[in-house]
Coordinates of N, CA and C in Angstrom, one line a residue:
M46 N -40.1 -93.0 -39.1 CA -41.4 -92.0 -39.3 C -41.3 -91.7 -41.1
T47 N -42.3 -92.0 -41.6 CA -42.3 -91.8 -43.2 C -42.7 -90.5 -43.3
E48 N -42.2 -89.8 -44.5 CA -42.5 -88.6 -44.7 C -44.1 -88.4 -45.6
A49 N -44.7 -87.4 -45.1 CA -46.2 -87.5 -46.0 C -45.8 -86.9 -47.5
P50 N -46.6 -87.8 -48.4 CA -46.3 -87.7 -49.8 C -46.4 -86.3 -50.1
S51 N -45.7 -86.0 -51.3 CA -45.8 -84.6 -51.6 C -47.0 -84.3 -52.5
T52 N -47.7 -83.4 -52.9 CA -48.8 -83.0 -53.8 C -48.5 -81.9 -54.5
P53 N -49.2 -81.9 -55.7 CA -48.9 -80.8 -56.6 C -48.8 -79.6 -55.9
R54 N -49.7 -79.3 -55.2 CA -49.5 -78.2 -54.5 C -48.1 -77.5 -53.8
S55 N -47.7 -78.6 -52.7 CA -46.4 -78.6 -52.4 C -45.5 -78.7 -53.3
R56 N -45.5 -79.2 -54.3 CA -44.2 -79.3 -55.5 C -44.2 -77.8 -56.2
A57 N -45.4 -77.5 -56.3 CA -45.4 -76.0 -57.1 C -44.8 -75.0 -56.1
R58 N -45.2 -75.0 -54.8 CA -44.6 -74.1 -53.9 C -43.0 -74.3 -53.5
E59 N -42.6 -75.6 -53.7 CA -41.3 -75.6 -53.4 C -40.6 -75.1 -54.8
Q60 N -41.0 -75.5 -56.1 CA -40.7 -74.6 -57.3 C -40.5 -73.4 -57.4
T61 N -41.5 -72.7 -56.6 CA -41.6 -71.5 -56.6 C -40.5 -70.8 -55.6
M62 N -40.4 -71.6 -54.6 CA -39.3 -71.1 -53.8 C -37.9 -71.2 -54.3
R63 N -37.6 -72.2 -54.9 CA -36.2 -72.3 -55.7 C -36.1 -71.4 -56.8
D64 N -37.4 -70.9 -57.5 CA -37.3 -69.7 -58.3 C -36.9 -68.6 -57.6
I65 N -37.5 -68.3 -56.9 CA -37.4 -66.8 -55.7 C -35.8 -66.9 -55.6
V66 N -35.3 -68.0 -55.0 CA -33.8 -68.0 -54.7 C -32.9 -67.7 -55.7
R67 N -33.3 -68.4 -56.8 CA -32.7 -68.5 -58.4 C -32.4 -66.9 -58.8
I68 N -33.6 -66.3 -58.8 CA -33.9 -64.7 -59.4 C -33.1 -63.8 -58.0
G69 N -33.4 -64.2 -57.0 CA -32.6 -63.4 -56.0 C -31.3 -63.3 -56.0
R70 N -30.7 -64.5 -56.6 CA -29.3 -64.6 -56.6 C -28.7 -63.6 -57.9
Q71 N -29.5 -63.6 -58.8 CA -29.4 -62.9 -60.0 C -29.3 -61.4 -59.5
H72 N -30.0 -61.2 -58.9 CA -30.2 -59.6 -58.5 C -29.3 -59.2 -57.5
L73 N -28.9 -60.3 -56.8 CA -27.6 -59.9 -55.8 C -26.6 -59.8 -56.6
A74 N -26.2 -60.3 -57.8 CA -25.1 -60.2 -58.7 C -25.2 -58.9 -59.4
T75 N -26.5 -58.4 -59.6 CA -26.4 -57.3 -60.6 C -26.5 -55.9 -59.8
D76 N -27.2 -56.0 -58.7 CA -27.7 -54.9 -57.5 C -27.0 -54.7 -56.6
G77 N -26.4 -56.1 -56.0 CA -25.9 -56.1 -54.7 C -27.1 -56.2 -53.4
A78 N -26.5 -56.6 -52.2 CA -27.3 -57.2 -51.3 C -28.1 -56.2 -50.9
A79 N -27.5 -55.0 -50.7 CA -28.2 -53.7 -49.9 C -29.3 -53.1 -50.8
A80 N -29.2 -53.6 -52.2 CA -30.4 -52.9 -53.0 C -31.3 -54.2 -53.4
L81 N -31.4 -55.2 -52.9 CA -32.0 -56.3 -53.0 C -33.4 -56.1 -52.7
S82 N -34.5 -56.2 -53.6 CA -35.9 -56.1 -53.6 C -36.7 -57.2 -53.6
L83 N -37.8 -57.5 -53.1 CA -38.8 -58.6 -53.1 C -39.7 -58.1 -54.1
R84 N -39.6 -56.9 -54.5 CA -40.8 -56.5 -55.5 C -40.2 -56.8 -56.9
A85 N -38.7 -56.2 -57.0 CA -38.2 -56.7 -58.2 C -38.0 -58.3 -58.3
V86 N -37.9 -59.1 -57.5 CA -38.0 -60.5 -57.7 C -39.3 -61.0 -58.0
A87 N -40.4 -60.3 -57.6 CA -41.7 -60.6 -57.7 C -41.9 -60.4 -59.2
R88 N -41.7 -59.3 -59.7 CA -41.7 -58.8 -61.2 C -41.0 -59.8 -61.9
D89 N -39.9 -60.1 -61.8 CA -39.0 -61.5 -62.6 C -40.0 -62.8 -62.5
L90 N -40.4 -62.9 -61.7 CA -41.1 -64.0 -61.4 C -42.6 -64.0 -61.9
G91 N -42.9 -63.0 -62.4 CA -44.2 -62.8 -62.9 C -45.2 -62.8 -61.9
L92 N -45.0 -62.7 -60.7 CA -46.1 -62.2 -59.7 C -46.2 -60.6 -59.2
V93 N -47.4 -60.5 -58.6 CA -47.8 -59.3 -58.4 C -46.9 -59.3 -57.0
S94 N -46.2 -57.8 -56.5 CA -45.7 -58.2 -55.6 C -46.4 -58.3 -54.2
S95 N -47.6 -58.4 -54.1 CA -48.5 -59.1 -52.9 C -48.1 -60.6 -52.7
A96 N -48.1 -60.8 -54.0 CA -48.0 -62.4 -53.8 C -47.0 -63.1 -53.4
V97 N -45.8 -62.4 -53.8 CA -44.6 -63.0 -53.1 C -44.4 -63.1 -51.8
Y98 N -45.1 -62.2 -51.0 CA -45.2 -62.4 -49.6 C -45.8 -63.7 -49.1
R99 N -46.3 -64.3 -49.7 CA -47.0 -65.3 -49.1 C -45.9 -66.7 -49.4
Y100 N -44.5 -66.4 -50.0 CA -43.6 -67.4 -50.1 C -42.5 -66.6 -49.2
V101 N -42.1 -65.4 -49.3 CA -41.1 -65.1 -48.5 C -41.6 -63.6 -47.6
A102 N -41.2 -63.4 -46.4 CA -42.2 -62.6 -45.6 C -41.4 -61.0 -45.8
S103 N -40.2 -61.1 -46.1 CA -39.5 -59.6 -46.0 C -38.2 -59.9 -46.8
R104 N -37.6 -58.6 -47.0 CA -36.2 -58.7 -47.7 C -35.2 -59.3 -46.6
D105 N -35.2 -59.4 -45.5 CA -34.5 -60.0 -44.7 C -34.6 -61.5 -44.9
E106 N -35.7 -61.9 -44.8 CA -36.1 -63.3 -45.2 C -35.5 -64.0 -46.3
L107 N -35.5 -63.3 -47.5 CA -35.0 -63.4 -48.6 C -33.4 -63.5 -48.7
L108 N -32.8 -62.6 -47.8 CA -31.4 -62.6 -47.7 C -31.1 -63.9 -46.9
T109 N -31.9 -64.0 -45.8 CA -31.4 -65.3 -45.1 C -31.8 -66.6 -46.0
L110 N -32.5 -66.6 -47.0 CA -32.7 -67.8 -48.0 C -31.6 -68.0 -49.0
L111 N -30.9 -66.8 -49.2 CA -29.6 -66.7 -50.3 C -28.6 -66.9 -49.2
V112 N -28.4 -66.7 -48.0 CA -27.2 -67.0 -47.3 C -27.1 -68.4 -47.2
V113 N -28.3 -69.3 -46.8 CA -28.2 -70.3 -46.4 C -28.1 -71.3 -47.8
D114 N -28.4 -70.6 -48.9 CA -28.3 -71.3 -50.0 C -27.0 -71.4 -50.6
G115 N -26.2 -70.1 -50.1 CA -24.8 -70.2 -50.6 C -24.1 -70.9 -49.8
Y116 N -24.4 -70.8 -48.7 CA -23.6 -72.0 -47.5 C -23.7 -73.2 -48.0
D117 N -25.0 -73.7 -48.4 CA -25.3 -75.2 -48.7 C -24.4 -75.1 -50.2
E118 N -24.4 -74.4 -50.9 CA -23.6 -74.7 -52.3 C -22.2 -74.7 -52.0
L119 N -21.7 -73.9 -51.3 CA -20.1 -74.0 -51.0 C -19.9 -75.2 -50.4
G120 N -20.8 -75.5 -49.4 CA -20.2 -76.9 -48.7 C -20.3 -78.3 -49.6
D121 N -21.2 -78.0 -50.7 CA -21.5 -79.1 -51.7 C -20.3 -79.1 -52.4
A122 N -19.8 -78.1 -52.7 CA -18.7 -78.1 -53.6 C -17.5 -78.7 -53.0
V123 N -17.4 -78.4 -51.7 CA -16.2 -78.7 -50.9 C -16.5 -80.5 -50.4
D124 N -17.7 -80.9 -50.2 CA -17.8 -82.1 -50.0 C -17.5 -82.9 -51.4
T125 N -18.1 -82.5 -52.7 CA -17.7 -83.0 -53.9 C -16.4 -83.4 -54.3
A126 N -15.5 -82.2 -53.7 CA -14.2 -82.2 -54.0 C -13.2 -83.3 -53.2
L127 N -13.9 -83.6 -51.8 CA -13.2 -84.6 -50.8 C -13.6 -85.9 -51.2
A128 N -15.0 -86.0 -51.9 CA -15.3 -87.3 -52.4 C -14.2 -87.8 -53.3
R129 N -13.2 -87.3 -54.1 CA -12.2 -87.7 -54.9 C -10.8 -88.2 -54.0
V130 N -10.8 -87.5 -53.0 CA -9.5 -87.5 -52.3 C -9.6 -89.1 -51.4
D131 N -8.4 -89.7 -51.4 CA -8.3 -90.5 -50.3 C -8.4 -90.0 -48.8
R132 N -9.1 -90.6 -48.1 CA -9.3 -90.1 -46.7 C -8.2 -90.2 -45.6
G133 N -7.0 -91.1 -45.9 CA -5.9 -91.1 -45.2 C -5.0 -89.9 -45.9
D134 N -5.2 -89.6 -46.9 CA -4.1 -88.3 -47.3 C -4.6 -87.0 -47.0
Y135 N -3.9 -86.6 -45.6 CA -4.6 -85.3 -45.1 C -4.4 -84.3 -45.7
V136 N -3.0 -84.0 -46.5 CA -2.6 -83.0 -47.0 C -3.6 -82.6 -48.2
R137 N -3.8 -83.7 -49.0 CA -4.4 -83.4 -50.3 C -5.9 -83.0 -49.6
R138 N -6.5 -83.8 -48.6 CA -7.7 -83.5 -48.5 C -7.7 -82.0 -47.8
M139 N -6.9 -81.1 -47.1 CA -7.0 -80.0 -46.8 C -6.8 -79.2 -48.3
E140 N -5.9 -79.5 -48.9 CA -5.7 -78.7 -50.3 C -7.0 -79.0 -51.3
A141 N -7.8 -79.6 -51.1 CA -9.0 -79.8 -51.9 C -9.9 -79.1 -51.3
I142 N -9.9 -78.9 -50.0 CA -11.1 -78.0 -49.5 C -10.6 -76.6 -49.9
G143 N -9.2 -76.2 -49.8 CA -8.8 -74.9 -50.4 C -9.3 -74.6 -51.8
R144 N -9.0 -75.3 -52.5 CA -9.0 -75.2 -54.0 C -10.7 -74.9 -54.3
A145 N -11.4 -75.9 -53.7 CA -12.9 -75.9 -53.9 C -13.7 -74.6 -53.6
V146 N -12.9 -74.1 -51.9 CA -13.5 -72.8 -51.8 C -13.2 -71.9 -52.8
R147 N -11.9 -71.9 -53.2 CA -11.4 -70.6 -54.0 C -12.3 -70.8 -55.4
T148 N -12.3 -72.1 -55.9 CA -13.2 -72.2 -57.3 C -14.6 -71.7 -57.2
W149 N -15.1 -72.1 -55.9 CA -16.6 -71.5 -56.1 C -16.7 -70.0 -55.7
A150 N -15.6 -69.5 -55.3 CA -15.9 -68.2 -54.8 C -15.5 -67.2 -56.0
L151 N -14.6 -68.1 -56.9 CA -14.7 -66.9 -58.2 C -15.6 -67.2 -59.1
A152 N -16.2 -68.4 -58.8 CA -17.4 -68.6 -59.9 C -18.7 -67.9 -59.2
E153 N -18.9 -67.4 -58.0 CA -20.2 -66.8 -57.3 C -19.5 -65.8 -56.3
P154 N -19.0 -64.7 -57.3 CA -18.2 -63.7 -56.3 C -19.5 -62.9 -55.5
A155 N -20.6 -62.8 -56.2 CA -21.6 -62.1 -55.3 C -22.2 -62.7 -54.2
T156 N -22.4 -64.1 -54.3 CA -23.0 -64.7 -53.1 C -21.6 -64.9 -52.2
Y157 N -20.4 -65.2 -52.7 CA -19.3 -65.2 -51.9 C -19.5 -63.6 -50.8
A158 N -19.5 -62.7 -51.6 CA -19.5 -61.3 -50.9 C -20.5 -61.2 -49.7
L159 N -21.8 -61.9 -50.1 CA -23.0 -61.8 -49.1 C -22.5 -62.7 -48.0
L160 N -21.7 -63.6 -48.1 CA -21.5 -64.4 -47.1 C -20.2 -64.1 -46.5
F161 N -19.1 -63.7 -46.8 CA -18.0 -63.1 -46.6 C -17.4 -61.8 -46.7
G162 N -18.2 -61.2 -47.2 CA -17.8 -59.6 -47.2 C -18.5 -58.7 -46.1
S163 N -18.7 -57.4 -46.6 CA -19.1 -56.6 -45.7 C -20.8 -56.8 -45.1
P164 N -21.0 -56.6 -43.9 CA -22.4 -56.5 -43.6 C -23.5 -55.7 -44.3
V165 N -24.6 -56.6 -44.5 CA -25.7 -55.6 -45.0 C -26.2 -54.7 -44.3
P166 N -26.5 -53.4 -44.5 CA -26.8 -52.8 -43.5 C -28.4 -53.1 -42.9
G167 N -28.7 -53.1 -41.8 CA -29.8 -53.5 -41.3 C -30.0 -54.8 -41.3
Y168 N -29.3 -55.7 -41.6 CA -29.5 -57.2 -41.6 C -28.4 -57.9 -40.8
E169 N -29.3 -58.6 -40.0 CA -28.4 -59.7 -39.3 C -28.7 -61.1 -39.4
A170 N -28.0 -62.1 -39.9 CA -28.2 -63.5 -40.2 C -28.7 -64.1 -38.9
P171 N -30.2 -64.8 -39.0 CA -30.7 -65.6 -37.9 C -29.5 -66.8 -37.6
A172 N -28.8 -66.7 -36.4 CA -28.1 -68.1 -36.2 C -28.6 -69.2 -36.3
E173 N -29.6 -69.4 -36.0 CA -30.5 -70.8 -35.8 C -30.6 -71.6 -37.1
R174 N -30.6 -70.7 -38.1 CA -30.7 -70.9 -39.5 C -29.5 -71.1 -40.5
T175 N -28.8 -70.1 -39.9 CA -27.3 -69.9 -40.7 C -26.2 -70.5 -40.2
T176 N -25.8 -70.7 -38.8 CA -24.8 -71.4 -38.2 C -24.7 -72.7 -38.9
G177 N -25.4 -73.7 -38.8 CA -25.3 -75.0 -39.4 C -24.5 -75.1 -40.9
P178 N -25.4 -74.5 -42.1 CA -24.7 -74.2 -42.9 C -23.3 -73.4 -42.9
G179 N -23.3 -72.5 -42.1 CA -22.2 -71.5 -42.4 C -20.8 -72.3 -41.7
T180 N -20.9 -73.2 -41.0 CA -19.8 -73.9 -40.4 C -19.5 -75.2 -41.0
R181 N -20.1 -75.7 -42.3 CA -19.7 -76.8 -43.2 C -18.4 -76.8 -43.4
V182 N -17.8 -75.9 -43.8 CA -16.4 -75.8 -44.5 C -15.5 -75.9 -43.5
V183 N -15.4 -75.2 -42.2 CA -14.6 -75.2 -41.2 C -15.0 -76.8 -40.8
G184 N -16.2 -77.2 -40.6 CA -16.1 -78.5 -40.2 C -15.3 -79.6 -40.7
R185 N -15.1 -79.5 -42.0 CA -14.4 -80.8 -42.8 C -12.8 -80.1 -42.6
L186 N -12.8 -78.9 -42.4 CA -10.9 -78.9 -42.0 C -10.9 -79.4 -40.7
V187 N -11.8 -79.3 -39.7 CA -11.5 -79.8 -38.5 C -11.5 -81.3 -38.4
E188 N -12.2 -82.0 -39.3 CA -12.3 -83.5 -39.5 C -10.8 -83.9 -39.9
V189 N -10.5 -82.9 -40.9 CA -8.9 -83.5 -41.4 C -7.8 -83.4 -40.4
W190 N -8.0 -82.4 -39.6 CA -6.9 -82.1 -38.7 C -7.0 -83.1 -37.5
E191 N -8.6 -83.3 -36.9 CA -8.5 -84.4 -36.2 C -8.1 -85.8 -36.4
D192 N -8.8 -86.1 -37.6 CA -8.2 -87.6 -38.3 C -6.4 -87.5 -38.4
A193 N -6.0 -86.6 -38.9 CA -4.6 -86.5 -38.8 C -3.9 -86.8 -37.6
W194 N -4.4 -85.9 -36.5 CA -3.7 -86.3 -35.3 C -4.0 -87.4 -34.7
T195 N -5.2 -88.0 -34.7 CA -5.3 -89.5 -34.5 C -4.3 -90.4 -34.9
A196 N -4.1 -90.3 -36.3 CA -3.2 -91.1 -36.9 C -1.7 -90.8 -36.8
G197 N -1.6 -89.9 -36.1 CA 0.0 -89.4 -35.7 C 0.6 -88.9 -37.2
A198 N -0.3 -88.1 -37.9 CA 0.3 -87.5 -38.8 C 0.2 -86.1 -38.9
V199 N 0.6 -85.6 -37.6 CA 0.5 -84.0 -37.6 C 2.1 -83.9 -36.9
R200 N 2.7 -82.8 -37.5 CA 4.2 -82.7 -36.5 C 4.3 -81.0 -36.0
L201 N 3.7 -81.0 -34.9 CA 3.9 -79.7 -34.2 C 4.3 -80.0 -32.6
T202 N 5.0 -79.0 -32.1 CA 5.4 -79.0 -31.0 C 4.3 -78.7 -29.8
D203 N 3.7 -79.7 -29.0 CA 2.7 -79.2 -27.9 C 3.0 -78.1 -27.0
D204 N 3.7 -77.1 -27.3 CA 3.7 -76.1 -26.4 C 2.6 -75.2 -25.6
P205 N 2.5 -74.9 -24.4 CA 1.4 -74.3 -23.7 C 0.8 -73.1 -24.6
V206 N -0.3 -72.7 -24.5 CA -1.1 -71.9 -25.3 C -1.1 -71.1 -24.2
T207 N -0.9 -69.5 -24.5 CA -0.9 -68.6 -23.4 C -1.8 -67.6 -24.2
P208 N -2.6 -66.4 -23.5 CA -2.8 -66.5 -22.0 C -4.0 -67.4 -21.6
R209 N -3.7 -67.7 -20.2 CA -4.6 -68.5 -19.7 C -6.2 -68.6 -20.3
R210 N -6.7 -67.3 -20.5 CA -8.0 -67.4 -21.1 C -8.3 -68.0 -22.4
L211 N -7.2 -68.0 -23.3 CA -7.3 -68.4 -24.3 C -6.9 -70.1 -24.4
A212 N -6.4 -70.5 -23.5 CA -6.1 -72.0 -23.0 C -7.5 -72.5 -22.6
R213 N -8.3 -71.6 -21.9 CA -9.5 -71.9 -21.4 C -10.6 -72.2 -22.6
D214 N -10.6 -71.2 -23.8 CA -11.2 -71.4 -24.7 C -10.9 -72.4 -25.5
T215 N -9.6 -72.6 -25.8 CA -9.4 -73.9 -26.5 C -9.9 -75.1 -25.7
A216 N -9.8 -75.2 -24.6 CA -10.5 -76.4 -23.8 C -12.2 -76.6 -24.2
R217 N -12.6 -75.4 -24.1 CA -14.1 -75.5 -24.3 C -14.3 -75.9 -26.1
I218 N -13.5 -75.1 -26.8 CA -13.6 -75.9 -28.3 C -13.6 -77.2 -28.4
R219 N -12.3 -77.6 -27.5 CA -12.3 -79.4 -27.6 C -13.2 -80.2 -27.1
R220 N -13.9 -79.5 -26.0 CA -14.9 -80.1 -25.5 C -16.0 -80.1 -26.2
D221 N -16.4 -79.0 -26.6 CA -17.9 -78.7 -27.4 C -17.8 -79.5 -28.6
M222 N -16.6 -79.5 -29.5 CA -16.5 -80.5 -30.8 C -16.2 -81.9 -30.7
G223 N -15.9 -82.0 -29.3 CA -15.5 -83.6 -29.3 C -14.2 -83.9 -29.6
L224 N -13.1 -83.1 -29.7 CA -11.9 -83.4 -30.3 C -10.8 -83.7 -29.2
S225 N -9.8 -84.4 -30.1 CA -8.8 -84.9 -29.1 C -7.3 -84.3 -29.2
V226 N -7.5 -83.4 -30.4 CA -6.3 -82.4 -30.7 C -5.9 -81.6 -29.7
P227 N -4.6 -81.3 -29.6 CA -4.1 -80.3 -28.5 C -4.5 -78.9 -28.7
D228 N -4.2 -77.7 -27.7 CA -4.4 -76.6 -27.9 C -3.7 -76.1 -29.0
V229 N -2.6 -76.2 -29.2 CA -1.7 -75.7 -30.6 C -2.5 -76.1 -31.8
L230 N -2.8 -77.1 -32.1 CA -3.6 -77.8 -33.3 C -4.8 -76.8 -33.4
I231 N -5.3 -76.6 -32.5 CA -6.7 -75.7 -32.5 C -6.5 -74.4 -32.7
T232 N -5.7 -73.6 -32.3 CA -5.1 -72.2 -32.4 C -4.5 -72.2 -34.0
R233 N -3.7 -73.2 -34.3 CA -2.9 -73.0 -35.6 C -4.0 -73.4 -36.8
G234 N -5.3 -74.1 -36.5 CA -6.2 -74.6 -37.2 C -7.2 -73.3 -37.5
M235 N -7.2 -72.5 -36.2 CA -8.2 -71.1 -36.5 C -7.4 -70.4 -37.6
F236 N -6.0 -70.3 -37.1 CA -5.1 -69.3 -38.2 C -5.4 -70.0 -39.9
A237 N -5.5 -71.3 -39.8 CA -5.3 -71.6 -41.3 C -6.9 -71.2 -42.0
W238 N -7.7 -71.6 -41.2 CA -9.4 -71.1 -41.5 C -9.2 -70.0 -42.1
A239 N -9.0 -69.0 -41.0 CA -8.9 -67.7 -41.5 C -8.0 -67.0 -42.5
A240 N -7.1 -67.8 -42.5 CA -6.0 -67.1 -43.5 C -6.5 -67.7 -45.0
L241 N -7.0 -68.7 -44.9 CA -7.5 -69.8 -46.3 C -8.7 -68.6 -46.8
F242 N -9.4 -67.9 -46.0 CA -10.6 -67.1 -46.8 C -10.0 -65.7 -47.0
G243 N -9.2 -65.5 -46.1 CA -8.4 -64.1 -46.3 C -7.8 -64.0 -47.6
C244 N -7.0 -65.6 -47.9 CA -6.6 -65.4 -49.2 C -7.4 -65.6 -50.4
V245 N -8.5 -66.0 -50.4 CA -9.6 -66.2 -51.2 C -10.3 -64.9 -51.4
S246 N -10.3 -64.2 -50.3 CA -11.2 -62.7 -50.3 C -10.5 -61.9 -51.1
F247 N -8.9 -62.0 -51.1 CA -8.2 -61.1 -51.7 C -8.1 -60.9 -53.0
E248 N -8.6 -62.1 -53.3 CA -8.5 -62.5 -54.9 C -9.7 -61.9 -55.6
V249 N -10.7 -62.6 -54.5 CA -12.2 -62.3 -55.2 C -12.5 -60.7 -55.3
F250 N -12.1 -59.9 -54.4 CA -12.3 -58.5 -54.1 C -11.1 -57.7 -54.6
G251 N -10.3 -58.4 -55.5 CA -9.3 -57.6 -56.2 C -8.3 -57.0 -55.3
Q252 N -7.8 -57.4 -54.3 CA -7.1 -56.7 -53.5 C -5.6 -56.8 -53.9
Y253 N -5.5 -57.8 -54.8 CA -4.2 -57.8 -55.2 C -3.7 -56.7 -56.2
G254 N -4.8 -56.5 -56.8 CA -4.4 -55.1 -58.0 C -4.5 -56.2 -59.4
A255 N -4.7 -55.4 -60.4 CA -5.0 -56.1 -62.0 C -3.6 -56.8 -62.5
S256 N -2.5 -56.2 -62.1 CA -1.4 -56.9 -62.8 C -0.4 -57.3 -61.9
T257 N -0.4 -57.7 -60.5 CA 0.7 -58.0 -59.7 C 0.9 -59.2 -59.8
F258 N 0.0 -60.3 -60.3 CA 0.3 -61.6 -60.5 C -0.4 -61.8 -62.1
T259 N 0.6 -62.8 -62.9 CA -0.1 -63.3 -63.9 C -1.0 -64.1 -63.8
D260 N -0.9 -64.8 -62.9 CA -2.1 -65.7 -62.6 C -2.3 -65.7 -61.0
P261 N -3.2 -65.6 -60.4 CA -3.3 -65.5 -58.9 C -3.4 -67.2 -58.4
G262 N -3.6 -67.6 -59.1 CA -3.9 -69.4 -59.0 C -2.4 -69.5 -58.4
D263 N -1.7 -69.0 -59.1 CA 0.0 -69.5 -58.8 C 0.3 -69.5 -57.1
V264 N 0.2 -67.8 -56.9 CA 0.5 -67.6 -55.3 C -0.8 -68.3 -54.3
F265 N -1.8 -68.6 -54.8 CA -2.8 -69.3 -54.2 C -2.1 -70.9 -53.7
E266 N -1.7 -71.4 -54.6 CA -1.0 -72.6 -54.2 C 0.2 -72.6 -53.6
H267 N 1.0 -71.7 -53.5 CA 2.0 -71.4 -52.7 C 1.4 -71.4 -51.0
H268 N 0.3 -70.2 -51.0 CA -0.5 -70.3 -49.7 C -0.9 -71.8 -49.2
L269 N -1.5 -72.4 -50.1 CA -2.1 -73.6 -49.6 C -0.9 -74.5 -48.8
V270 N 0.3 -74.3 -49.6 CA 1.6 -75.2 -49.1 C 1.8 -74.8 -47.7
A271 N 1.7 -73.3 -47.6 CA 1.9 -72.7 -46.1 C 0.8 -72.9 -45.3
L272 N -0.3 -72.9 -45.5 CA -1.5 -73.4 -44.4 C -1.3 -74.7 -44.0
V273 N -1.0 -75.6 -45.2 CA -0.9 -77.0 -44.4 C 0.4 -77.2 -43.8
E274 N 1.6 -76.8 -43.8 CA 2.6 -76.7 -43.1 C 2.2 -75.7 -41.4
A275 N 1.3 -74.8 -41.6 CA 0.9 -74.3 -40.7 C 0.2 -75.2 -39.5
V276 N -0.5 -76.2 -39.8 CA -1.2 -77.0 -39.0 C -0.3 -78.5 -38.9
G277 N 1.0 -78.5 -39.5 CA 1.7 -79.7 -39.4 C 1.3 -80.7 -39.9
L278 N 0.6 -80.7 -41.0 CA -0.1 -82.0 -41.8 C 1.4 -82.8 -42.4
R279 N 1.6 -84.2 -42.3 CA 2.6 -84.8 -42.9 C 1.8 -85.4 -44.2
A280 N 2.9 -85.4 -45.3 CA 2.1 -86.1 -46.6 C 2.2 -87.5 -46.3
A281 N 1.1 -87.9 -47.3 CA 1.0 -89.5 -46.8 C 2.0 -90.6 -47.6

């Protein structure tokens, strides 16, 4: 099915939506998510406040647009980094994901905070619009682990996962995602996913302190080695 050709009116609307997101992200950086105002965005866009509601219905809708835009930008950064790595080099693929997440987060701390920081009071992201974009990065991590397991490039003892309810959870995850990896790789993978974003969050939010490390990137590289080891990846 071919798409309908765009019209000057539809192109103008698309540009206005892009401008709203761009200006919204600027306000996010200067004012924070809780203080985000559609009226302020409209003012900077050169619209009367009533006109902006023809494009974005509410502050929550604007936040959702910013959440999806942020997740997509992060996902694109990860995909760009992965495109430079040989698909059979599982260690470098995982490292590329980690470095791309860190680089993007440090460049876009306000958007990173919206995605992975404290919840915005009164706002709940709609799952039907944000789950897909929001799981792009973990999806790439899972692809690395599944590919490595299939190729015999994972060194982990396949010990039973306890308690039994956790084993049921890992079985459901494996079934839902169409994976062949064992329970232990799913649980280790969850640890690596959480730890990656924990390491990045510590740096973005200044949790290490101003003078603890000469360059926080040094300790991040050590963390990457530990996370690769946690999921048992072998070097190519």
